[in-house]
CSV table of C-alpha atoms in Angstrom, one decimal:
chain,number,residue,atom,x,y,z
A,595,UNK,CA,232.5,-107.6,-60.1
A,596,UNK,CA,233.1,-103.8,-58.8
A,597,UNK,CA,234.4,-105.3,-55.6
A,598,UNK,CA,236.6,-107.4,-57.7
A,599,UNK,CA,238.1,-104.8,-60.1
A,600,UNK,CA,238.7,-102.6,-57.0
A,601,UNK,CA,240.8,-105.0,-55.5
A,602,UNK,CA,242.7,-105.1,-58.8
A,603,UNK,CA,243.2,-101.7,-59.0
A,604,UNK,CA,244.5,-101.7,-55.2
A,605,UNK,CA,247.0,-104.0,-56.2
A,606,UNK,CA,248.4,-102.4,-58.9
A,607,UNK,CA,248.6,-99.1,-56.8
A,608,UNK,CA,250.5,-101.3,-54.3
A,609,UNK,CA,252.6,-102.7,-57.1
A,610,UNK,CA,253.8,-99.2,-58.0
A,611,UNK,CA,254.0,-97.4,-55.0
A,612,UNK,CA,256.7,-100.8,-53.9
A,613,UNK,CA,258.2,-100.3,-57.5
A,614,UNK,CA,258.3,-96.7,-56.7
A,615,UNK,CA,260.1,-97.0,-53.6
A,616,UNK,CA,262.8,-99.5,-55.1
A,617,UNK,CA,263.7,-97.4,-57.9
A,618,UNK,CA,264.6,-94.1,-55.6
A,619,UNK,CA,266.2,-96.6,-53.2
A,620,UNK,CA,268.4,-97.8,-56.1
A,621,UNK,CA,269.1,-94.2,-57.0
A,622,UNK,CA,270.2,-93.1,-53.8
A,623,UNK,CA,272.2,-96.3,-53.7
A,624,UNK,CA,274.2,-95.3,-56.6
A,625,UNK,CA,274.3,-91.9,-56.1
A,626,UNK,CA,276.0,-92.7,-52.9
A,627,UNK,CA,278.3,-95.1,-54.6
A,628,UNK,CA,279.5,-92.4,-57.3
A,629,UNK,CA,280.0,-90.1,-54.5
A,630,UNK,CA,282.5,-92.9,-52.5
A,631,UNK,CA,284.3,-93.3,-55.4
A,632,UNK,CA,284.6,-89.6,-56.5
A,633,UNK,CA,285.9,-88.7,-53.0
A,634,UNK,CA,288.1,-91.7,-53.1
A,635,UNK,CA,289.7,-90.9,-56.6
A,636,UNK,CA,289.8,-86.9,-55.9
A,637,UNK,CA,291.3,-86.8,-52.5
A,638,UNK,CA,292.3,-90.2,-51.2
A,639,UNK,CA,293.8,-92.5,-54.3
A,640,UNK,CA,294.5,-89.9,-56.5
A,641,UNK,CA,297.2,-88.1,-55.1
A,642,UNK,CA,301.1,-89.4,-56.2
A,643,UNK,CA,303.2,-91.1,-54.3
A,644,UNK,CA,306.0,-88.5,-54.4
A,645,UNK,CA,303.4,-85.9,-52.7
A,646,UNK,CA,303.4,-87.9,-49.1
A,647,UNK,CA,306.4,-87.8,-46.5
A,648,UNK,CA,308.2,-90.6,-46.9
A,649,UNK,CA,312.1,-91.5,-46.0
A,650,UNK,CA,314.7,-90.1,-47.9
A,651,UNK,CA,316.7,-93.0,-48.4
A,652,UNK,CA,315.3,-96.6,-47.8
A,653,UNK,CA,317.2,-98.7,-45.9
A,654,UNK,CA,320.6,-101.3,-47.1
A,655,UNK,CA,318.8,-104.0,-45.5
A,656,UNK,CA,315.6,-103.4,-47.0
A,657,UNK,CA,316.9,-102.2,-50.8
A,658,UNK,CA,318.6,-105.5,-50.7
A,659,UNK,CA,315.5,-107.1,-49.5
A,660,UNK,CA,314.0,-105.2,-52.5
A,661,UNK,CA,316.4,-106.3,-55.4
A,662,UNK,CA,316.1,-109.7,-54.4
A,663,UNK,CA,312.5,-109.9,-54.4
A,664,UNK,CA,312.7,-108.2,-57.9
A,665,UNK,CA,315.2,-110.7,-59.7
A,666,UNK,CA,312.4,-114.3,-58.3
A,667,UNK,CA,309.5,-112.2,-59.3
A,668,UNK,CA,310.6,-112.0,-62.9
A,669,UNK,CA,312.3,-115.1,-62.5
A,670,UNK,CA,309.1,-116.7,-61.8
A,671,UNK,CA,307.2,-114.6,-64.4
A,672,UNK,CA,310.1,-116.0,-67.3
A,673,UNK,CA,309.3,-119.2,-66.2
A,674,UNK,CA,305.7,-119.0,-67.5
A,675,UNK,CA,306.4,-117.2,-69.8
A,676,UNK,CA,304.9,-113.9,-69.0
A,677,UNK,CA,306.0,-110.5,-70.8
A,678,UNK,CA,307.0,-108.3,-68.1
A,679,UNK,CA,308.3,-105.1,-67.8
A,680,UNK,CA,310.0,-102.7,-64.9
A,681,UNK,CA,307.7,-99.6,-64.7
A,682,UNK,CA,306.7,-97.0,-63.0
A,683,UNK,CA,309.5,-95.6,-60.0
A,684,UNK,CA,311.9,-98.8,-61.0
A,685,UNK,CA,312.0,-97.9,-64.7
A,686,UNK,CA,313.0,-94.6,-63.5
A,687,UNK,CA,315.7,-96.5,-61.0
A,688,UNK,CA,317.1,-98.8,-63.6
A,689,UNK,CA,316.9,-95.8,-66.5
A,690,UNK,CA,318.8,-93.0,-64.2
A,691,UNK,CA,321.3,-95.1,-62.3
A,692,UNK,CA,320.7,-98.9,-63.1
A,693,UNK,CA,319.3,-99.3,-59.6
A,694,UNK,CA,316.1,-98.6,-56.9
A,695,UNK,CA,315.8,-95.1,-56.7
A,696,UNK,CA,317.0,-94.4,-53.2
A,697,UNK,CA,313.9,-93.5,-51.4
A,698,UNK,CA,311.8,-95.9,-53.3
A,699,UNK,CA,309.7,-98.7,-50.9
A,700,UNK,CA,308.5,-101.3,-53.3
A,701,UNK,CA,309.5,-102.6,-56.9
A,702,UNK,CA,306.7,-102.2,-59.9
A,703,UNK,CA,306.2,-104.5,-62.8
A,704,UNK,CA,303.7,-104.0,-65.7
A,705,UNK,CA,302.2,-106.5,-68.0
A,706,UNK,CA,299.1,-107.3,-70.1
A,707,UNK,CA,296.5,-109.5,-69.3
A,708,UNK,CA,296.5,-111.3,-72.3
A,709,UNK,CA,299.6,-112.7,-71.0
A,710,UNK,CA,298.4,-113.4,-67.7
A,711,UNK,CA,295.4,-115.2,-68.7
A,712,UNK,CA,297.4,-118.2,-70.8
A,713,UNK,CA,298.3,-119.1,-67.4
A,714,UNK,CA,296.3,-121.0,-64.8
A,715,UNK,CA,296.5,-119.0,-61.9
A,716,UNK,CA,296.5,-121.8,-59.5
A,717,UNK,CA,300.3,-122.7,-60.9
A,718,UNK,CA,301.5,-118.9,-60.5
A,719,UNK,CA,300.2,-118.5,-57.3
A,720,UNK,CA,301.9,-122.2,-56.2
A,721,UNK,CA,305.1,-121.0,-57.8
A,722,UNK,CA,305.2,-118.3,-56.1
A,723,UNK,CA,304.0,-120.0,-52.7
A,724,UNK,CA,307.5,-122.4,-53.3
A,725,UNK,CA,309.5,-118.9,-53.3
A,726,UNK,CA,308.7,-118.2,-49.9
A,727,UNK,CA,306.7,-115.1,-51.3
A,728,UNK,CA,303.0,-113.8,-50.2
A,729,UNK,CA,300.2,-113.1,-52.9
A,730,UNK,CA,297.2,-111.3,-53.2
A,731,UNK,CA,295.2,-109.4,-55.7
A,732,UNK,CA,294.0,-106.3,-55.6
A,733,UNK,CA,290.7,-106.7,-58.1
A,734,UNK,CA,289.9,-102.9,-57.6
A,735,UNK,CA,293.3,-101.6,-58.9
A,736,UNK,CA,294.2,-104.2,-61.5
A,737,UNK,CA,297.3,-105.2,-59.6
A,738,UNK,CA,299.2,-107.7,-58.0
A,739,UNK,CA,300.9,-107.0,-54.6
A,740,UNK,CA,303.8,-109.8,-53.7
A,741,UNK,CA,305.7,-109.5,-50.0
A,742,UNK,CA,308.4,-111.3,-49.0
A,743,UNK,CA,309.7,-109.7,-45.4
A,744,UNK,CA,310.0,-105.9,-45.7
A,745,UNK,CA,310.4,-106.0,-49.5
A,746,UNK,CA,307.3,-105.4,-51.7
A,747,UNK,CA,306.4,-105.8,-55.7
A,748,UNK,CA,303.7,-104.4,-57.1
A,749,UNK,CA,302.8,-106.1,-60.8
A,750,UNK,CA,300.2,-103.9,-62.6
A,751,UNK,CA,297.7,-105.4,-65.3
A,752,UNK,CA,296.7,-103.2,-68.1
A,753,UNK,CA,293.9,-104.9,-70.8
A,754,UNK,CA,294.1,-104.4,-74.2
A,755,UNK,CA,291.1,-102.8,-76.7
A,756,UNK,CA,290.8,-103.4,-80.2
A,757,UNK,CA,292.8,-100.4,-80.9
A,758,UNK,CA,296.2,-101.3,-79.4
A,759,UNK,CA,295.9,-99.5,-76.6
A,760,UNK,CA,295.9,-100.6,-72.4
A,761,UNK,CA,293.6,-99.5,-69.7
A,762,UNK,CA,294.5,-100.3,-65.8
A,763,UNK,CA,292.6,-103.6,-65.8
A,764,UNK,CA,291.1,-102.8,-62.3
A,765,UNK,CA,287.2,-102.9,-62.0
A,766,UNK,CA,287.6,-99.2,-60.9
A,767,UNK,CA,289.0,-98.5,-64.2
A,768,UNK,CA,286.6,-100.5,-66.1
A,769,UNK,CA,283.5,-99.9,-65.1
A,770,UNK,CA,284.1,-95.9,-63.4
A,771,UNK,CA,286.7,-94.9,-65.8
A,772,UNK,CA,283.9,-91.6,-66.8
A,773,UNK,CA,284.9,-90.1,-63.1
A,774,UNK,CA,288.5,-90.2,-63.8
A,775,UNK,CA,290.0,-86.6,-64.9
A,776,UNK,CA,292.7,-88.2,-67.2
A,777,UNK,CA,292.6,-92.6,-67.4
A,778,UNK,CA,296.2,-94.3,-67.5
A,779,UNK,CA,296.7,-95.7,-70.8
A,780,UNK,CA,299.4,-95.9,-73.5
A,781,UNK,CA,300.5,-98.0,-76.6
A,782,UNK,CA,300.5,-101.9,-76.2
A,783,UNK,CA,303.2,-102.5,-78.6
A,784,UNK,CA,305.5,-100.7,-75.4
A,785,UNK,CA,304.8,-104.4,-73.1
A,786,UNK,CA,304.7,-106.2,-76.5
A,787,UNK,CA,307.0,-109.3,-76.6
A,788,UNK,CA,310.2,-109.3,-77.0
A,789,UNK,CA,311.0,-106.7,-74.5
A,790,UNK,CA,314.9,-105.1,-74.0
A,791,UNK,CA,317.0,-105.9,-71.0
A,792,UNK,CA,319.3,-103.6,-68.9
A,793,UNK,CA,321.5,-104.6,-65.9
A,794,UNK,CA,319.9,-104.0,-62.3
A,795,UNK,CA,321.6,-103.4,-59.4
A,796,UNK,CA,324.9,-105.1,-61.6
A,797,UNK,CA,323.2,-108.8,-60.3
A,798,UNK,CA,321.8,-109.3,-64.0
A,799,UNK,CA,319.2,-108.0,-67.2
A,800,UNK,CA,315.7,-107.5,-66.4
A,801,UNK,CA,312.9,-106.5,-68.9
A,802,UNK,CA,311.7,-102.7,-69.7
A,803,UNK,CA,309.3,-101.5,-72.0
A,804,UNK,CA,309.9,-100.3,-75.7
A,805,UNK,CA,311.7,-96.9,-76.2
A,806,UNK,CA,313.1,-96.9,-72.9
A,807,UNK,CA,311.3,-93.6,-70.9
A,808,UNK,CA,308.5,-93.4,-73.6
A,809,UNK,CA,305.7,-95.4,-71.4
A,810,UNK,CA,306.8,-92.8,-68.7
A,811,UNK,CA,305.4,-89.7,-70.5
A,812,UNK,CA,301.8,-91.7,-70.2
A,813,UNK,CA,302.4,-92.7,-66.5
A,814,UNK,CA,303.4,-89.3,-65.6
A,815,UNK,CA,301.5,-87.1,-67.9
A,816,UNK,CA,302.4,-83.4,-66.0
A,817,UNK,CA,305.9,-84.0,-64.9
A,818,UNK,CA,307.3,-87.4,-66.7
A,819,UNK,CA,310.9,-85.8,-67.2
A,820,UNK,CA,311.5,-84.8,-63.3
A,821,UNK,CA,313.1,-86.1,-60.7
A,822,UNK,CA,310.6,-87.0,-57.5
A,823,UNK,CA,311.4,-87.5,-54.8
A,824,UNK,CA,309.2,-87.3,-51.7
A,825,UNK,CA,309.0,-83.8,-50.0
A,826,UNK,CA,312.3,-82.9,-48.5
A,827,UNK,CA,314.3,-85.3,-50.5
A,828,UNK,CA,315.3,-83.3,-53.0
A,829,UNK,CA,319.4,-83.1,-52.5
A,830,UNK,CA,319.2,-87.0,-51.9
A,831,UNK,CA,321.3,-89.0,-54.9
């Protein structure tokens, strides 16, 4: 009977000391993940785009690549019926001159998910397949990244909460959104159905949020109402 309570006894210490070891193993495993994506927010995806060298003025070929691509991908996203806006750098474009800024090197679009998810994805991705367009998501950022030759769209996916306002729907922003300094988010009723138009490029209307720049003082909190262009651009029009 001792023998036998012993040998429970030894099991249980063995239990715990396994336990033991999981749970700081665990630990260190997520310490080591906050620490990634601290690092990775702070120094790496944090910065703005208009803080890296980049070209001063993009390319004819490649802006025309660039308008095109923008007129199928809302073409595409009309036919299913998907709000969508112009955002970020081509709001600014289509706002200040009715074009692509010049030094600009892809096209954004914003939407909610909510309209996203009334459509199979299986039937987006074919329709855009049948344009001649490549597509894949980016599940960490919340965003869709379309290519067709040198031209690139960008279509960011904000959810909605039950008080009417929009996250970035990336699982970075979901489930980390506590490490963030300030979280992207603004107003739904700005992608809410039915959007305005204004001419782009003079080729025809596409879609832009509510109240024209508004969305922009939330995209751009410190410096929504400056011109950016990358370093050294600054006399480029």
């Amino acid at each position: 009977m001792i023998l036998s309570q012993g040998r429970v006894l030894q099991c249980i210490a063995s239990s715990m000391q396994w336990r033991t070891v999981f749970i700081i193993f665990a630990f260190l495993m997520l310490m080591s993940f906050c620490f990634f994506t601290i690092a990775n927010d702070r120094y790496m995806h944090h910065s703005r785009w208009y803080e890296h060298q980049a070209p001063c003025k993009t390319s004819e070929r490649v802006m025309n690549e660039m308008v095109d691509l923008t007129f199928v991908v809302s073409k595409v996203l009309k036919e299913f019926n998907i709000t969508h806006a112009l955002c970020y750098g081509t709001l600014w474009g289509i706002l200040r001159t009715g074009r692509i800024l010049p030094w600009d090197n892809n096209v954004n679009f914003c939407l909610l998910k909510d309209e996203l998810d009334r459509v199979p994805w299986s039937d987006l991705y074919r329709s855009m397949q049948s344009h001649n367009l490549e597509v894949y998501t980016d599940n960490r950022h919340g965003e869709i990244v379309i290519n067709r030759g040198p031209a690139v769209a960008i279509i960011s996916i904000f959810y909605k909460t039950y008080w009417n306002e929009v996250f970035l729907n990336g699982w970075e922003y979901r489930f980390l959104w506590f490490f963030s300094d300030e979280p992207t988010s603004f107003p739904a009723r700005l992608l809410e159905a039915p959007l305005p138009e204004l001419t782009f490029h003079g080729k025809g209307d596409l879609p832009i949020p509510h109240d024209d720049l508004e969305i922009q003082k939330y995209l751009y909190k410190d410096d929504w109402w400056l011109v950016r262009p990358p370093p050294g651009c600054e006399n480029v029009q």
